[in-house]
Amino acid sequence: MKNIFTCAVLLLPFALFSQQKALTEEGKEVVLFDNGTWKFVNESDAKVLETIVTNNNVFKKPKTASFLMKSKKMDVGVYFDPKKWKLATQNISPHVEYFFAERNSNDGYFGFMITEKVQIATLKNLKDLIIENVNRNVDYFRLKESEYRTVNGMKVLYIRYAANTKGIDFEYAGNYSINRDGYAGVVGFASQKVFEQSFGAVQELINGISVTPKEDVKETVEYKSPPPPMISK
């Protein structure tokens, strides 16, 4: 899982710190270590990140999300609005299949679809891995939301968090799914100062995550030439 969240720090170069501090959404302080582990400063806060609520609303891709990009690794893809988003050529990570940039403005918000063929038992396990890997690569981390959702008929893990690296604040939101092949996620991000104004577009993109339709398999029928016509005498 070393590369599970390479993109989470926006590709900026950074050094690992032997000891860092972060805050949860509830303001609980945690200490981060260079081996990727962390602990709460106050042990009584240890249950803060354990709970994932369930959002009973049903989320769907917008009607304008008419274009589907299929994963080459798994039966999953992302529908997006080609009038709002364009595919960008970014060599970010072998696990990032598609990178998106907003098309019509200079607000500077982006997105990507990440897949990795690593079996993960539960979405809770995936959440823990994401947080662990982000924590080890940033100077500051704040979890803002985490909940289970149903998006286009899929059960997903929704995560929203803020992070700081090299003194720059960014914010992220993503939907993640798992299946027998591995995990997939569609994530949108921007600098924190523009994230709120671009949040609607980010939500539309991440709600495009979908199980890809199976290709139609046509039954092969052996061809037989028709019998010759009968000649009446």
Short mmCIF file of C-alpha atoms in Angstrom, two decimals:
data_model
loop_
_atom_site.label_atom_id
_atom_site.label_comp_id
_atom_site.label_asym_id
_atom_site.label_seq_id
_atom_site.Cartn_x
_atom_site.Cartn_y
_atom_site.Cartn_z
CA MET A 1 0.00 0.00 0.00
CA LYS A 2 3.04 2.29 -0.26
CA ASN A 3 1.59 4.21 -3.19
CA ILE A 4 -2.07 4.14 -2.18
CA PHE A 5 -2.32 7.92 -1.95
CA THR A 6 0.64 9.36 -3.85
CA CYS A 7 -1.53 12.17 -5.19
CA ALA A 8 -2.87 13.23 -1.80
CA VAL A 9 -0.21 15.91 -1.39
CA LEU A 10 -0.61 17.41 -4.85
CA LEU A 11 2.69 16.15 -6.18
CA LEU A 12 4.70 18.67 -4.20
CA PRO A 13 8.17 17.60 -3.00
CA PHE A 14 8.36 17.26 0.76
CA ALA A 15 10.45 15.72 3.49
CA LEU A 16 9.17 13.27 6.08
CA PHE A 17 9.17 14.58 9.61
CA SER A 18 10.10 12.43 12.58
CA GLN A 19 7.20 13.82 14.57
CA GLN A 20 4.28 15.91 13.41
CA LYS A 21 0.96 17.02 14.83
CA ALA A 22 -2.49 17.06 13.30
CA LEU A 23 -6.03 17.85 14.36
CA THR A 24 -9.23 15.94 13.78
CA GLU A 25 -12.46 17.72 12.81
CA GLU A 26 -13.43 17.73 16.49
CA GLY A 27 -10.18 19.49 17.41
CA LYS A 28 -8.53 16.41 18.92
CA GLU A 29 -4.75 16.53 18.71
CA VAL A 30 -2.74 13.59 17.39
CA VAL A 31 0.99 12.99 17.07
CA LEU A 32 2.35 11.55 13.81
CA PHE A 33 5.53 9.49 13.54
CA ASP A 34 7.90 8.92 10.63
CA ASN A 35 7.06 5.21 10.43
CA GLY A 36 3.50 6.05 9.43
CA THR A 37 1.95 5.40 12.85
CA TRP A 38 0.19 7.95 15.03
CA LYS A 39 -1.53 8.27 18.38
CA PHE A 40 -3.83 10.68 20.16
CA VAL A 41 -2.19 13.12 22.53
CA ASN A 42 -5.09 12.50 24.88
CA GLU A 43 -5.78 8.77 24.95
CA SER A 44 -9.44 9.43 25.81
CA ASP A 45 -9.84 10.80 22.27
CA ALA A 46 -8.84 7.50 20.71
CA LYS A 47 -12.37 6.71 19.54
CA VAL A 48 -12.83 9.93 17.58
CA LEU A 49 -11.83 8.52 14.19
CA GLU A 50 -13.39 5.11 14.71
CA THR A 51 -16.98 6.00 13.83
CA ILE A 52 -18.20 6.25 10.26
CA VAL A 53 -21.81 7.40 9.97
CA THR A 54 -24.16 6.22 7.23
CA ASN A 55 -25.81 8.78 4.97
CA ASN A 56 -29.15 7.33 3.86
CA ASN A 57 -29.57 9.73 0.96
CA VAL A 58 -29.12 8.27 -2.51
CA PHE A 59 -26.48 9.99 -4.62
CA LYS A 60 -26.45 9.86 -8.43
CA LYS A 61 -24.31 11.20 -11.20
CA PRO A 62 -25.74 14.37 -12.75
CA LYS A 63 -27.57 14.10 -16.07
CA THR A 64 -24.87 16.23 -17.66
CA ALA A 65 -22.23 13.60 -16.83
CA SER A 66 -22.51 11.96 -20.22
CA PHE A 67 -18.97 10.75 -20.83
CA LEU A 68 -17.63 7.55 -19.25
CA MET A 69 -13.98 6.76 -18.67
CA LYS A 70 -13.57 3.08 -17.83
CA SER A 71 -10.81 1.67 -15.69
CA LYS A 72 -8.40 -0.63 -17.48
CA LYS A 73 -7.95 -2.65 -14.29
CA MET A 74 -11.37 -3.05 -12.69
CA ASP A 75 -15.08 -3.01 -13.51
CA VAL A 76 -15.41 0.61 -12.45
CA GLY A 77 -15.34 3.99 -14.14
CA VAL A 78 -16.23 7.63 -13.79
CA TYR A 79 -18.90 9.60 -15.65
CA PHE A 80 -18.13 13.28 -16.06
CA ASP A 81 -19.46 16.39 -17.77
CA PRO A 82 -17.13 17.14 -20.72
CA LYS A 83 -18.33 20.77 -20.70
CA LYS A 84 -16.98 21.22 -17.17
CA TRP A 85 -14.02 18.84 -17.07
CA LYS A 86 -11.22 17.91 -19.44
CA LEU A 87 -8.75 15.06 -19.28
CA ALA A 88 -5.25 16.21 -18.50
CA THR A 89 -2.04 14.41 -19.33
CA GLN A 90 -0.35 14.05 -15.98
CA ASN A 91 2.15 11.33 -15.17
CA ILE A 92 1.37 11.28 -11.47
CA SER A 93 1.38 7.70 -10.32
CA PRO A 94 0.94 4.25 -11.86
CA HIS A 95 -2.24 4.00 -9.82
CA VAL A 96 -3.83 7.18 -11.19
CA GLU A 97 -5.63 6.20 -14.38
CA TYR A 98 -7.22 9.56 -15.22
CA PHE A 99 -6.47 13.11 -14.18
CA PHE A 100 -9.06 15.87 -14.67
CA ALA A 101 -8.85 19.65 -14.80
CA GLU A 102 -11.69 22.16 -14.86
CA ARG A 103 -12.35 23.34 -18.40
CA ASN A 104 -13.91 26.80 -18.41
CA SER A 105 -12.30 28.80 -15.63
CA ASN A 106 -9.02 29.41 -13.89
CA ASP A 107 -10.22 28.49 -10.43
CA GLY A 108 -7.66 25.71 -10.23
CA TYR A 109 -9.65 22.69 -9.10
CA PHE A 110 -8.76 19.18 -10.23
CA GLY A 111 -9.71 15.54 -9.88
CA PHE A 112 -8.46 12.05 -10.54
CA MET A 113 -9.49 8.40 -10.58
CA ILE A 114 -7.17 6.08 -8.71
CA THR A 115 -7.24 2.28 -8.77
CA GLU A 116 -5.04 -0.36 -7.23
CA LYS A 117 -5.41 -4.11 -7.44
CA VAL A 118 -4.90 -4.75 -3.75
CA GLN A 119 -7.59 -6.60 -1.85
CA ILE A 120 -8.95 -4.66 1.11
CA ALA A 121 -11.40 -6.31 3.48
CA THR A 122 -13.66 -3.38 4.38
CA LEU A 123 -14.20 0.29 3.61
CA LYS A 124 -13.22 1.00 7.23
CA ASN A 125 -9.84 -0.60 6.54
CA LEU A 126 -9.52 1.56 3.44
CA LYS A 127 -10.25 4.70 5.46
CA ASP A 128 -7.54 3.82 7.96
CA LEU A 129 -5.03 3.24 5.16
CA ILE A 130 -5.86 6.54 3.46
CA ILE A 131 -5.51 8.52 6.68
CA GLU A 132 -2.27 6.78 7.58
CA ASN A 133 -0.70 7.44 4.19
CA VAL A 134 -1.83 11.05 3.99
CA ASN A 135 -0.61 11.71 7.52
CA ARG A 136 2.88 10.51 6.79
CA ASN A 137 3.26 12.90 3.83
CA VAL A 138 1.82 16.19 5.06
CA ASP A 139 2.58 18.75 7.74
CA TYR A 140 -1.03 19.10 8.89
CA PHE A 141 -4.13 16.96 8.50
CA ARG A 142 -7.75 17.57 9.48
CA LEU A 143 -10.52 15.06 8.84
CA LYS A 144 -13.74 16.95 8.09
CA GLU A 145 -16.20 14.20 7.10
CA SER A 146 -16.30 10.45 6.65
CA GLU A 147 -19.44 8.47 5.94
CA TYR A 148 -20.85 5.57 4.00
CA ARG A 149 -22.94 6.54 1.00
CA THR A 150 -24.79 4.88 -1.83
CA VAL A 151 -23.69 6.38 -5.14
CA ASN A 152 -25.14 5.06 -8.40
CA GLY A 153 -26.09 1.87 -6.60
CA MET A 154 -22.59 1.37 -5.14
CA LYS A 155 -21.70 1.44 -1.46
CA VAL A 156 -18.83 3.88 -1.12
CA LEU A 157 -16.75 5.57 1.52
CA TYR A 158 -16.94 9.36 1.31
CA ILE A 159 -14.06 11.29 2.84
CA ARG A 160 -13.44 15.02 3.01
CA TYR A 161 -10.32 16.42 4.62
CA ALA A 162 -7.90 19.36 4.67
CA ALA A 163 -4.14 19.05 4.51
CA ASN A 164 -1.16 21.37 4.49
CA THR A 165 2.20 20.79 2.86
CA LYS A 166 5.01 23.31 2.46
CA GLY A 167 2.74 25.93 4.04
CA ILE A 168 0.00 25.57 1.40
CA ASP A 169 -3.51 24.50 2.40
CA PHE A 170 -5.49 22.12 0.22
CA GLU A 171 -8.84 20.42 0.59
CA TYR A 172 -10.02 17.09 -0.81
CA ALA A 173 -13.26 15.13 -1.21
CA GLY A 174 -13.54 11.63 -2.61
CA ASN A 175 -15.70 8.55 -3.04
CA TYR A 176 -14.01 5.16 -2.70
CA SER A 177 -15.24 1.65 -3.43
CA ILE A 178 -13.81 -1.84 -3.01
CA ASN A 179 -14.45 -5.15 -4.75
CA ARG A 180 -12.72 -8.48 -5.13
CA ASP A 181 -10.11 -6.96 -7.45
CA GLY A 182 -9.03 -4.02 -5.31
CA TYR A 183 -10.10 -0.46 -4.59
CA ALA A 184 -11.04 2.56 -6.69
CA GLY A 185 -11.53 6.20 -5.82
CA VAL A 186 -12.62 9.38 -7.55
CA VAL A 187 -11.21 12.44 -5.80
CA GLY A 188 -11.53 16.19 -6.34
CA PHE A 189 -9.22 18.77 -4.81
CA ALA A 190 -8.26 22.42 -4.83
CA SER A 191 -6.46 24.97 -2.72
CA GLN A 192 -8.52 25.58 0.38
CA LYS A 193 -9.35 29.17 -0.53
CA VAL A 194 -11.19 28.10 -3.70
CA PHE A 195 -12.46 24.68 -2.62
CA GLU A 196 -15.80 25.89 -1.27
CA GLN A 197 -16.71 27.76 -4.45
CA SER A 198 -15.76 24.75 -6.57
CA PHE A 199 -17.32 22.17 -4.23
CA GLY A 200 -20.41 21.71 -6.41
CA ALA A 201 -18.30 20.76 -9.43
CA VAL A 202 -16.13 18.48 -7.29
CA GLN A 203 -19.22 16.71 -5.92
CA GLU A 204 -20.53 16.17 -9.44
CA LEU A 205 -17.25 14.58 -10.49
CA ILE A 206 -16.87 12.23 -7.53
CA ASN A 207 -20.53 11.21 -7.81
CA GLY A 208 -19.69 9.93 -11.28
CA ILE A 209 -18.06 6.81 -9.84
CA SER A 210 -19.94 3.80 -11.19
CA VAL A 211 -19.76 0.11 -11.88
CA THR A 212 -19.02 -0.12 -15.57
CA PRO A 213 -21.53 -1.99 -17.72
CA LYS A 214 -20.47 -5.36 -18.96
CA GLU A 215 -19.76 -5.60 -22.64
CA ASP A 216 -22.50 -7.32 -24.60
CA VAL A 217 -21.48 -10.84 -25.54
CA LYS A 218 -23.18 -11.97 -28.70
CA GLU A 219 -23.89 -15.63 -29.12
CA THR A 220 -22.01 -17.18 -32.02
CA VAL A 221 -24.29 -19.11 -34.33
CA GLU A 222 -22.86 -21.51 -36.89
CA TYR A 223 -23.76 -20.30 -40.36
CA LYS A 224 -25.46 -22.78 -42.66
CA SER A 225 -26.25 -22.05 -46.27
CA PRO A 226 -29.90 -22.40 -47.24
CA PRO A 227 -30.91 -25.55 -49.15
CA PRO A 228 -31.14 -25.24 -52.91
CA PRO A 229 -34.56 -24.34 -54.28
CA MET A 230 -36.89 -27.18 -55.27
CA ILE A 231 -37.40 -27.48 -59.00
CA SER A 232 -40.87 -28.56 -59.99
CA LYS A 233 -41.17 -30.98 -62.92
#
